[in-house]
Coordinates of C-alpha atoms and ligand atoms in Angstrom, one line a residue:
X14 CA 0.0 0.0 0.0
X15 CA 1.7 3.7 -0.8
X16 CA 2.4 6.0 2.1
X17 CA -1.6 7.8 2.6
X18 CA -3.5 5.6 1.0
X19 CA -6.5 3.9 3.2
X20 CA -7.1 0.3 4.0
X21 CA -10.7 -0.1 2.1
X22 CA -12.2 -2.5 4.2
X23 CA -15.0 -4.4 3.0
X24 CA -18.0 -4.8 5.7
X25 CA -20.4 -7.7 4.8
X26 CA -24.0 -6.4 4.2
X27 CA -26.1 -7.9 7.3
X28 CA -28.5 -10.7 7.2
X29 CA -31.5 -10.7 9.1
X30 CA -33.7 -13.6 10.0
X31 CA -37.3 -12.6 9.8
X32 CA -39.8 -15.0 11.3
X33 CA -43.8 -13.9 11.5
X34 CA -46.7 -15.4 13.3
X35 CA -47.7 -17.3 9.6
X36 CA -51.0 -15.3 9.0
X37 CA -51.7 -12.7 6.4
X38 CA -51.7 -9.9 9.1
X39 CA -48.5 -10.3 10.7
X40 CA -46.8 -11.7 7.4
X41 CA -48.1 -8.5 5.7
X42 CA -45.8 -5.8 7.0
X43 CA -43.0 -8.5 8.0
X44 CA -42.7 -9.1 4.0
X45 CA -42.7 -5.0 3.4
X46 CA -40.1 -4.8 5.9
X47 CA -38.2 -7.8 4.5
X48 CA -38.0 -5.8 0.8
X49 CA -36.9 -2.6 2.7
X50 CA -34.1 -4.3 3.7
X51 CA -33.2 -6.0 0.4
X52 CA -33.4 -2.0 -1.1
X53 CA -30.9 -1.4 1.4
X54 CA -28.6 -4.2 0.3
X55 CA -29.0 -6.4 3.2
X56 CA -29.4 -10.3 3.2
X57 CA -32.4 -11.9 4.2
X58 CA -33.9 -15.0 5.1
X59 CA -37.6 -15.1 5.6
X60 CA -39.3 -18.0 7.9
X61 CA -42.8 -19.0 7.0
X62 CA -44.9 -22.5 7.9
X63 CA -44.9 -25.1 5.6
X64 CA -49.1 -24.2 5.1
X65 CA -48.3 -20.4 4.4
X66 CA -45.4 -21.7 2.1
X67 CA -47.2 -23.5 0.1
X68 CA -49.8 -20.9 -0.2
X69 CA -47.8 -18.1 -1.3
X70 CA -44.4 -18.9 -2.0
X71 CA -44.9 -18.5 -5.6
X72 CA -46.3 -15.0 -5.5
X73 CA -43.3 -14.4 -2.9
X74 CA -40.5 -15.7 -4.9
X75 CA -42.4 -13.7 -7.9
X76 CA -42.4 -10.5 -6.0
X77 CA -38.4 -10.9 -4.6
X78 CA -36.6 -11.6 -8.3
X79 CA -36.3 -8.3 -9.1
X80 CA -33.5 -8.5 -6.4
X81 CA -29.9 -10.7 -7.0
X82 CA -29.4 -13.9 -6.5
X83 CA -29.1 -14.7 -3.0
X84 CA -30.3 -11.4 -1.5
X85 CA -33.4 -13.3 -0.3
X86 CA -34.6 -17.0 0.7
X87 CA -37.8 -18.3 1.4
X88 CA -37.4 -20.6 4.0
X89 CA -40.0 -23.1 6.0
X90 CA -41.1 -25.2 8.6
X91 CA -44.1 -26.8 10.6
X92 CA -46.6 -25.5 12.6
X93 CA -47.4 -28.0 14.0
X94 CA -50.9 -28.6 12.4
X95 CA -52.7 -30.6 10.2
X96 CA -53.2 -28.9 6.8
X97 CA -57.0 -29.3 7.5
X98 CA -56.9 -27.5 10.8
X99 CA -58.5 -24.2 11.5
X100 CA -56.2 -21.0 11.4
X101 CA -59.3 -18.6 11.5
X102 CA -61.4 -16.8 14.1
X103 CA -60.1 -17.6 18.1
X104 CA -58.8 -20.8 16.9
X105 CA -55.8 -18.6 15.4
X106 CA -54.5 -18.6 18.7
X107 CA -53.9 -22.4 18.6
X108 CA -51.0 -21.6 16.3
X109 CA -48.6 -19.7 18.4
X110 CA -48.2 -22.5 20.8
X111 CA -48.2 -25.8 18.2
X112 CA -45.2 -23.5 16.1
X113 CA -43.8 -23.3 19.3
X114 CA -42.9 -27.0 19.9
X115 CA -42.8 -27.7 15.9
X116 CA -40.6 -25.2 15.4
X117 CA -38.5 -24.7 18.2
X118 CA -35.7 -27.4 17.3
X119 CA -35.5 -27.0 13.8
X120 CA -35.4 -23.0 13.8
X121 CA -31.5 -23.6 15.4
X122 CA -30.5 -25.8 12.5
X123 CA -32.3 -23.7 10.3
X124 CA -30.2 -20.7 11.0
X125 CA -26.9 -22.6 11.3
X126 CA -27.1 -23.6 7.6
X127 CA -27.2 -20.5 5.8
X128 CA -27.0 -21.9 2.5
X129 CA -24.2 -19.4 0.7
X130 CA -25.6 -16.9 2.3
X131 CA -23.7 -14.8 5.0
X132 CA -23.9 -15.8 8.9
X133 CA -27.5 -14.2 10.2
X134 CA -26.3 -10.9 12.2
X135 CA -29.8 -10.1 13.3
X136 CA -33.4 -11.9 14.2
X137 CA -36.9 -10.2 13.6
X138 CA -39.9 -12.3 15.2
X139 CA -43.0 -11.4 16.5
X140 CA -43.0 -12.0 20.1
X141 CA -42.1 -15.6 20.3
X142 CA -40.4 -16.2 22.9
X143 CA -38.7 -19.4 21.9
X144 CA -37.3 -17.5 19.0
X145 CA -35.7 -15.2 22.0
X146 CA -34.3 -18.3 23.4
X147 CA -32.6 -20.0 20.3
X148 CA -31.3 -16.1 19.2
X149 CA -29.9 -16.0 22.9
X150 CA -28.4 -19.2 22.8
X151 CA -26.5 -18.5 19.0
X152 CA -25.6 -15.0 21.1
X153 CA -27.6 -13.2 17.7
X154 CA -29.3 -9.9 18.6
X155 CA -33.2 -10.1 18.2
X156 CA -35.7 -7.4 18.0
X157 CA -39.5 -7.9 18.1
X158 CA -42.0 -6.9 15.3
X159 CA -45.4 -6.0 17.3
X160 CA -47.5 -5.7 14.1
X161 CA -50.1 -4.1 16.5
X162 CA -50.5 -0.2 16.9
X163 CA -48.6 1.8 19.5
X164 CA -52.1 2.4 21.4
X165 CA -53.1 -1.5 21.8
X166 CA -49.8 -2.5 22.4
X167 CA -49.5 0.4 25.7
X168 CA -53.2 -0.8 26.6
X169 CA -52.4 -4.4 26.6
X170 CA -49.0 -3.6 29.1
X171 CA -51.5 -1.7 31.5
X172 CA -54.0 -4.9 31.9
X173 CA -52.4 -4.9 36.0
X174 CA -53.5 -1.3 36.1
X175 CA -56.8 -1.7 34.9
X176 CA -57.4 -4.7 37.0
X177 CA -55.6 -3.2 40.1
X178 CA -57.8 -0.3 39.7
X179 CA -61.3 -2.5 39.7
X180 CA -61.5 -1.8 36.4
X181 CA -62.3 -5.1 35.9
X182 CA -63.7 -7.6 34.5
X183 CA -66.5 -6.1 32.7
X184 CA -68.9 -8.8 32.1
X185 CA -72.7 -8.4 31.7
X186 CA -72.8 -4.4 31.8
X187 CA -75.8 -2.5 29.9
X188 CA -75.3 -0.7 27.6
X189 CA -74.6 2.9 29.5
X190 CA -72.3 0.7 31.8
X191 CA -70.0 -0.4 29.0
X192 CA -69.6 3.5 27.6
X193 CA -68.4 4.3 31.1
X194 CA -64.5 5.2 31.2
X195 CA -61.5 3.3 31.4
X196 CA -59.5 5.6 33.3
X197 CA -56.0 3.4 34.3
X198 CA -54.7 3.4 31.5
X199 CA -51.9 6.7 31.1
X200 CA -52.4 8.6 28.5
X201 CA -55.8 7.1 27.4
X202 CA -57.6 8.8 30.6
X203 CA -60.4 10.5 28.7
X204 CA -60.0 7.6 25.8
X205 CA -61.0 4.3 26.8
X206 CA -64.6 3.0 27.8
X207 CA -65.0 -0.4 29.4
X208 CA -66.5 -1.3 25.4
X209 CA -63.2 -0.8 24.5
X210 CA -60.9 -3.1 26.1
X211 CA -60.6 -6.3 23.9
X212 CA -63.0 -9.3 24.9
X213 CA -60.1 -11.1 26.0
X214 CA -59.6 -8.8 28.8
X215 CA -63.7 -8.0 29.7
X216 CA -64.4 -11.1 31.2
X217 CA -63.0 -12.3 34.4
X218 CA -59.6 -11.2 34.6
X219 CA -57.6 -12.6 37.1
X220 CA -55.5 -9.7 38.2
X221 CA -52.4 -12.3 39.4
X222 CA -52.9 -13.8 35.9
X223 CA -52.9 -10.4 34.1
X224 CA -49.7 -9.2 36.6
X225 CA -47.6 -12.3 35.4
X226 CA -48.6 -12.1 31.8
X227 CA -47.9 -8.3 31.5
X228 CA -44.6 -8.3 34.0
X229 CA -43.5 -11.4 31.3
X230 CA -44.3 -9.2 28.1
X231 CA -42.2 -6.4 29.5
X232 CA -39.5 -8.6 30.6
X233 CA -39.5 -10.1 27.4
X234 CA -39.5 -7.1 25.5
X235 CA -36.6 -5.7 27.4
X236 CA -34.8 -9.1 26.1
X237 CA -34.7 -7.7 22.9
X238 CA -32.5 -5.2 21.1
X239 CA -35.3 -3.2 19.7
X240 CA -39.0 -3.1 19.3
X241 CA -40.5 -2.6 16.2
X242 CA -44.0 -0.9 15.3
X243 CA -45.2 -0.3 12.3
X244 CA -46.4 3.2 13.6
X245 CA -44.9 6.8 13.1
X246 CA -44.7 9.9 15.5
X247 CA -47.1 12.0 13.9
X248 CA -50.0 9.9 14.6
X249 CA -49.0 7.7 18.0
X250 CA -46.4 10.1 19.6
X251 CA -47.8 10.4 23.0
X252 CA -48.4 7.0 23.6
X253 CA -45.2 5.9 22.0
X254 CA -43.3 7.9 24.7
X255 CA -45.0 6.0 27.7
X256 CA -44.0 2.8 25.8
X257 CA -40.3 4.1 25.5
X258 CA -40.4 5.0 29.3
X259 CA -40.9 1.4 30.3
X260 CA -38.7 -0.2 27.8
X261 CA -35.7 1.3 28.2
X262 CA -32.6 0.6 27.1
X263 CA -34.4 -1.3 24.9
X264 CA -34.8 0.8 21.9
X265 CA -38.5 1.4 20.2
X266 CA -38.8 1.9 16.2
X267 CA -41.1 3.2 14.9
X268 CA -40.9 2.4 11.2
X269 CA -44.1 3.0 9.6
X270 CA -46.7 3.0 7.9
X271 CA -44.2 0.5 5.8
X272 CA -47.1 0.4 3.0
X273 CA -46.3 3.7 2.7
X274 CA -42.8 3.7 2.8
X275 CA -42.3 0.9 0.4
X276 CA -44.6 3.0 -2.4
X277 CA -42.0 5.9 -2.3
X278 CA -39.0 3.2 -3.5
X279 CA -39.4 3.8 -6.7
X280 CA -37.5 -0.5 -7.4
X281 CA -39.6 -2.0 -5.4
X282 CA -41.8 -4.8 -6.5
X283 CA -44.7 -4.9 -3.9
X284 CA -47.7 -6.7 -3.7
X285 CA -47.2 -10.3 -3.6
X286 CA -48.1 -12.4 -0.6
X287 CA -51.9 -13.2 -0.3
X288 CA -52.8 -16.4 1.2
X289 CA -56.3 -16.6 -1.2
X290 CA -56.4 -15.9 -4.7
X291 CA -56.6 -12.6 -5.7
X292 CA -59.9 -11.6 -7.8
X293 CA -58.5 -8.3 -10.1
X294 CA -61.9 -8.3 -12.0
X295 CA -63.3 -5.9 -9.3
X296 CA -60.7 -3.5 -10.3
X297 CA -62.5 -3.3 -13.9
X298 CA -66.1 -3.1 -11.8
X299 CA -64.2 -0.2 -9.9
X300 CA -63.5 1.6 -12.9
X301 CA -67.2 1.7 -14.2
X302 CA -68.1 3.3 -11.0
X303 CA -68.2 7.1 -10.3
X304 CA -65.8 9.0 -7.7
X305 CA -66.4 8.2 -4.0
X306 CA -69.6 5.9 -4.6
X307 CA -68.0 3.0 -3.4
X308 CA -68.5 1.2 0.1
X309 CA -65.3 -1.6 0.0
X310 CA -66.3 -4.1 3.0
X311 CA -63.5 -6.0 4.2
X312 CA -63.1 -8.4 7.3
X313 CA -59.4 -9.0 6.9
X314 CA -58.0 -12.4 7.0
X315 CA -59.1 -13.9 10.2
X316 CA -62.6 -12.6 11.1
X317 CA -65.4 -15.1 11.1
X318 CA -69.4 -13.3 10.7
X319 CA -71.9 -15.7 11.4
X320 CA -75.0 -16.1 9.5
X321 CA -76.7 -13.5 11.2
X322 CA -73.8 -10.8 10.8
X323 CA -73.1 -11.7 7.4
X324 CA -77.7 -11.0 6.7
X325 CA -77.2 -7.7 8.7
X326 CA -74.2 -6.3 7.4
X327 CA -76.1 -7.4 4.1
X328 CA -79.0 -5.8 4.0
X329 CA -77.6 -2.9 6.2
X330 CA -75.8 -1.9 2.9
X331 CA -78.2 -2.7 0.6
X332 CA -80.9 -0.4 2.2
X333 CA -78.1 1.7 2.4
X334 CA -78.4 2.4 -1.4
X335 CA -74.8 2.8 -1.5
X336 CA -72.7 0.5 -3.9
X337 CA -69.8 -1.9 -2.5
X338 CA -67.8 -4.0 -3.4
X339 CA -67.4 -7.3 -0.5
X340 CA -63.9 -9.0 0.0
X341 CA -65.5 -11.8 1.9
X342 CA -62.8 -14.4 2.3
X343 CA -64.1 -18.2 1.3
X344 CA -65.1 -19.8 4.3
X345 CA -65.4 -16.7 6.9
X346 CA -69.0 -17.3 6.8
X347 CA -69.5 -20.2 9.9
X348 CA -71.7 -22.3 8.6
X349 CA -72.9 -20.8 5.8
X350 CA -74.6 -22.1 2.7
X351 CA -75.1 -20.0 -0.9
X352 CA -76.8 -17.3 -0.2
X353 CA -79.5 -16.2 -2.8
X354 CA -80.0 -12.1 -1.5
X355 CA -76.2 -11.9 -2.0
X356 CA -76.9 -12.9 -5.8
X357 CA -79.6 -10.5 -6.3
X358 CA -78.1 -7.6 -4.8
X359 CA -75.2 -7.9 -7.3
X360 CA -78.1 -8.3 -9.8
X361 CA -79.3 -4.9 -8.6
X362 CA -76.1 -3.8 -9.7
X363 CA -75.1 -1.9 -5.7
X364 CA -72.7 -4.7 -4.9
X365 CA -70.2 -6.5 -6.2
X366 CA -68.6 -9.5 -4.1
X367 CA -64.9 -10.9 -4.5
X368 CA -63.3 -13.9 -1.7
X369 CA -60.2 -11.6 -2.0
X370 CA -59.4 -8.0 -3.5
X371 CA -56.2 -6.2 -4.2
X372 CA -57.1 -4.5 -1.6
X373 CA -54.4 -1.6 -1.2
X374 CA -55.2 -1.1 -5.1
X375 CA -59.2 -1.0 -3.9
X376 CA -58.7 1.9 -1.3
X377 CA -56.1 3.7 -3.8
X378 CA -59.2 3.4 -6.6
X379 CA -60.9 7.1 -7.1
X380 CA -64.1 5.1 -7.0
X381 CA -64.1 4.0 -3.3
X382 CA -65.3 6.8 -0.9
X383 CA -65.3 4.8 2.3
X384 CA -64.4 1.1 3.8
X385 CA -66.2 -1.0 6.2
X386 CA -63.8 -2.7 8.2
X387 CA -62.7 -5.1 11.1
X388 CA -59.8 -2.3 12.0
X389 CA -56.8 -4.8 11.7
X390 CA -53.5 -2.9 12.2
X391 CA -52.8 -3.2 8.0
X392 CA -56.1 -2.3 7.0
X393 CA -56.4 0.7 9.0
X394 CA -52.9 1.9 8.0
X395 CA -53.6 1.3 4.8
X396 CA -57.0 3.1 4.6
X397 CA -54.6 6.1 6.0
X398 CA -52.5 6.4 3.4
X399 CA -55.5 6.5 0.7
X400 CA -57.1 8.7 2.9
X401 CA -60.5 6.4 2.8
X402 CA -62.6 7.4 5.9
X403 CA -64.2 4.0 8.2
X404 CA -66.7 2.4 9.8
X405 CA -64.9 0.5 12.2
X406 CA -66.7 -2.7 13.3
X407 CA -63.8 -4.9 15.4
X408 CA -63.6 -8.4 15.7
X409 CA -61.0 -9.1 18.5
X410 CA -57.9 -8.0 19.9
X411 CA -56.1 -5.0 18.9
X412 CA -59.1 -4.1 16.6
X413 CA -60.8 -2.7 19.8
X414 CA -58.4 -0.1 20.7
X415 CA -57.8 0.5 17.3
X416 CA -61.5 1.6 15.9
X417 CA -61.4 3.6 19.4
X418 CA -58.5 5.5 18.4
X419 CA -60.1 5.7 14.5
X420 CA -62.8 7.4 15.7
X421 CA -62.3 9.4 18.7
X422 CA -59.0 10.4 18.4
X423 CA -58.3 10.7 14.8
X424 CA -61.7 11.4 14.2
X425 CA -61.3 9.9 10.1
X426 CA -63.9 7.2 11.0
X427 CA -67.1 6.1 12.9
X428 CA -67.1 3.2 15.7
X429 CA -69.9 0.6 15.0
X430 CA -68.7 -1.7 17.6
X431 CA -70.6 -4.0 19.4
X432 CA -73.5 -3.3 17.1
X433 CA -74.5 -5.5 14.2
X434 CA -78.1 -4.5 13.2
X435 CA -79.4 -3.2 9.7
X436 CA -81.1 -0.3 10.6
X437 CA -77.8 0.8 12.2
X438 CA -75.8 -0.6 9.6
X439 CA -77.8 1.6 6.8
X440 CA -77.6 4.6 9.0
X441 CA -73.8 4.5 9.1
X442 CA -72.9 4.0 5.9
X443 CA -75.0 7.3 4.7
X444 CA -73.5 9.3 7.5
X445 CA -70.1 8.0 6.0
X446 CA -70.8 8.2 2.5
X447 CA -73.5 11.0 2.0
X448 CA -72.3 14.6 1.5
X449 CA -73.0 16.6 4.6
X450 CA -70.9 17.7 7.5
X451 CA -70.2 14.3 9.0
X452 CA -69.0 13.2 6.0
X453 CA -67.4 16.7 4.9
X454 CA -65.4 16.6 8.4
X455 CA -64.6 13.1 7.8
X456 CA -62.8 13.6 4.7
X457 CA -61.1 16.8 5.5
X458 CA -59.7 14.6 8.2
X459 CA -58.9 11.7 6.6
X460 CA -56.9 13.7 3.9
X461 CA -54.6 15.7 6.3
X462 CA -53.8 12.4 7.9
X463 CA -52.8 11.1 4.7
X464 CA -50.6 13.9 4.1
X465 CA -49.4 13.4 8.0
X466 CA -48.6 9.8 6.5
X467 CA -46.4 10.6 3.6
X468 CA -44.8 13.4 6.0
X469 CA -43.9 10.3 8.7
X470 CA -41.6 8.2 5.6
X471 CA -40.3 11.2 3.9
X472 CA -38.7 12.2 7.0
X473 CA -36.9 8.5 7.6
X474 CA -35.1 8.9 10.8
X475 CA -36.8 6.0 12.6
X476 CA -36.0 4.0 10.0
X477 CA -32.8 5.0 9.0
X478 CA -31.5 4.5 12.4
X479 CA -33.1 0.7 12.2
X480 CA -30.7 0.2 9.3
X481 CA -27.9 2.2 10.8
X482 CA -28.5 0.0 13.8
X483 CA -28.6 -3.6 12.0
X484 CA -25.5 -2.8 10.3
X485 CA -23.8 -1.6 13.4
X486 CA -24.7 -5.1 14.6
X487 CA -21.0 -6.7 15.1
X488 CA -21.3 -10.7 16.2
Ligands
LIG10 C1 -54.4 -9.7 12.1 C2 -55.2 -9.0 13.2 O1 -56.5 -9.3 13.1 C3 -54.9 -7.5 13.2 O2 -55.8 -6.9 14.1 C4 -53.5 -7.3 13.5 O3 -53.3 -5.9 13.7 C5 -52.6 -7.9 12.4 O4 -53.0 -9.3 12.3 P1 -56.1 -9.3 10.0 O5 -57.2 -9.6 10.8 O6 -55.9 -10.1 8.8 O7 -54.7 -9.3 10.8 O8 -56.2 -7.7 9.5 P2 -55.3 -6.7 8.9 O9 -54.2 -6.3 9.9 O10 -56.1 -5.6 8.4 O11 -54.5 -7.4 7.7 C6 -55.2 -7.9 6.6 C7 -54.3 -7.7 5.4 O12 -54.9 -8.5 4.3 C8 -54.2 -6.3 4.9 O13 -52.8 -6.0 4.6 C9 -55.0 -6.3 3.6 O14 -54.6 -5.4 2.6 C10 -55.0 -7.7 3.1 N1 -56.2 -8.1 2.4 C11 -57.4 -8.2 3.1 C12 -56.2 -8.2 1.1 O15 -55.1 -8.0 0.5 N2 -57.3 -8.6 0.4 C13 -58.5 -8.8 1.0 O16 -59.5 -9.1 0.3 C14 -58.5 -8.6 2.4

């Protein structure tokens, strides 16, 4: 080497492990995050069950070779589960704990044969513990993915509060009872009603149970290098600095909306992932339709209606008089048979049903003026950054907190929880759809938001300091 020249020393791009629950909502944004990181030149090797493999991997692999050779592997393993077995409504929960003894001793071997690629300098799970214990073990950093919002994810770590306060359990309440406030919970004081907490937590919770199973989420979380939400400032600041307050040192990123993010790359490939069969004929149906006239009605991938929500919701919009266009997912319905009305309101030309829409495209289409929805993390985010306005009917779990927030907070939506009758159905979706001041007010919000969005991933630093963070990552 001549006298003042530099050593160029070659660092080895990182290679992260990413690992979802294998469902649509948490796969989702780990995928986004997954192509973020091949943009930024980083390895990675993305863990799905066999089932999800063999439902998407072809869309997957599609989707990821735009990117060299080697940049990314699809790799997979049991769950644990028959292929026939139930991965929808509360029986989703059953796959957290079969992964967890299917997967548990393959994962290590898994990780130790790379194949070509570098040594993994980095693990992203959701909150699977076991995947805490192998990553400890190999001494490789991990950081979770809470795929939740910042506000459901602080709710859930107050549980001992609420119940500590006799907050709890909130079981047979009328209906005035149930709009009462929640007021343990810091920084939701004048936020939460009892209607709000998620069904898990209404009914008889065992404070010493809640105590253990928060004071373990918190200890587990402090495990980890880093916290991930897909989130940003400018919509969950307040709440995201009582998180930060109880986590430290572990470090909270706030990353999102990743949707949003990924749209402004201008190489990457997107879309690509569903676990049904995408039905792109409703796009050409969109296109006959004039602006903002369109209800989209989606349930996400894990709700189940029964008949009697699914002949509400129905006829709810079809009194309405207000076209839409259904994404109900084949086999949501429990134990449904063809249903004849749903054949002649298409024939009335209002509605248009699809098992499963493009549904990013849907909310991005000029004809769609408002979306019915379960208020899953994605769809709410995504509904955001197309600046749709809601009607936020929850299912379970985070979707309670979230439709709160939606509405009361953010004010681009209307809560419908709890409710699931036609008259009330009808009345809500010409509040939401028919011009007027709710509607007016509704809009105006739901655009600045939007902008808010776009704002949040121009400005990168939460982001950039993930990356900066992951390559710093010496092992
Ligand atoms: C689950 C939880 O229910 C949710 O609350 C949590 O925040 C994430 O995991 P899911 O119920 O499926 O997810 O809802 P959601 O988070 O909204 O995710 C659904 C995803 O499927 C969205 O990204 C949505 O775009 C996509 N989708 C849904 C389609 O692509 N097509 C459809 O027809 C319906």
């Amino acid at each position: 080497m001549e006298e003042g020249e530099e050593e160029q020393v070659t660092v080895a791009p990182p290679h992260v492990l990413i690992f979802p629950l294998p469902i649509q909502g948490h796969v989702n944004p780990m995928l986004n995050l997954a192509e973020l990181f091949c943009l930024a030149g980083f390895h990675v090797t993305f863990i799905l069950s066999h089932y999800a493999y063999n439902r998407i991997h072809h869309a997957v692999t599609a989707r990821f070779s735009t990117y060299p050779a080697g940049k990314f592997s699809l790799r997979s393993i049991p769950d644990g589960l028959p292929d026939e077995h139930p991965r929808a409504g509360a029986r989703v929960l059953e796959l957290g704990s079969s992964l967890k003894s299917s997967a548990k001793p393959l994962l290590k071997q898994l990780i130790l044969t790379h194949q070509g690629q570098p040594s993994v300098t980095c693990i992203i799970t959701d909150a699977f513990e076991f995947v805490a214990d192998v990553a400890e073990e190999l001494r490789i950093p991990f950081m979770f993915f809470r795929t939740f919002s910042a506000c459901s994810f602080w709710a859930n770590f107050c549980v001992p509060q609420i119940a500590q306060a006799g907050e709890f359990p909130i079981q047979g309440m009328s209906h005035e009872e149930m709009d009462r406030p929640v007021r343990s919970v810091p920084g939701m004081e004048d936020i939460l009603r009892r209607r709000d907490i998620p069904r898990f937590w209404r009914v008889n919770c065992d404070i010493n149970l809640a105590k253990q199973t928060m004071k373990s989420a918190i200890q587990e979380s402090r495990r980890a290098k880093g916290i991930i939400l897909n989130t940003f400032e400018s919509l969950e600041g307040p709440i995201l600095s009582h998180i930060r307050s109880h986590l430290e040192p572990t470090r909270l990123y706030p990353i999102g909306p990743l949707q949003a993010r990924l749209l402004r790359k201008p190489n990457s490939a997107g879309g690509g992932g569903g676990f049904w069969k995408e039905d792109n004929n409703c796009m050409t149906w969109l296109d006959a339709q004039p602006d903002d006239s369109v209800v989209y009605v989606s349930m996400g991938s894990v709700t189940e209606l029964t008949q009697t929500q699914l002949n509400e919701l129905w006829h709810g919009l079809i009194n309405s008089g207000h076209r839409f266009l259904w994404a109900l997912r084949p086999e949501s319905v429990v134990g449904s048979e063809t249903d004849d009305r749903m054949g002649q309101g298409q024939g009335q030309g209002l509605g248009r049903v699809v098992g499963w829409a493009p549904q990013e495209d849907v909310l991005g289409h000029r004809a769609v003026g408002g979306f019915l929805t379960h208020s899953g993390w994605n769809s709410t985010l995504e509904s955001i950054i197309a600046g749709v306005p809601m009607i936020c009917w929850p299912y379970f779990a985070d979707q309670f907190i979230n439709s709160r927030y939606v509405s009361r907070v953010w004010k681009i939506g209307i809560d419908m929880k709890d409710v699931c009758h036609r008259l009330t159905v009808e009345k809500t979706v010409r509040e939401l759809m028919e011009k007027g001041e709710k509607r007016d007010d509704l809009l105006q919000k739901a655009y600045c938001m939007k902008q808010t969005a776009i704002k949040a991933v121009n400005n990168g630093s939460s982001f950039d300091i993930l990356i900066q963070d992951i390559r710093s990552i010496i092992i």
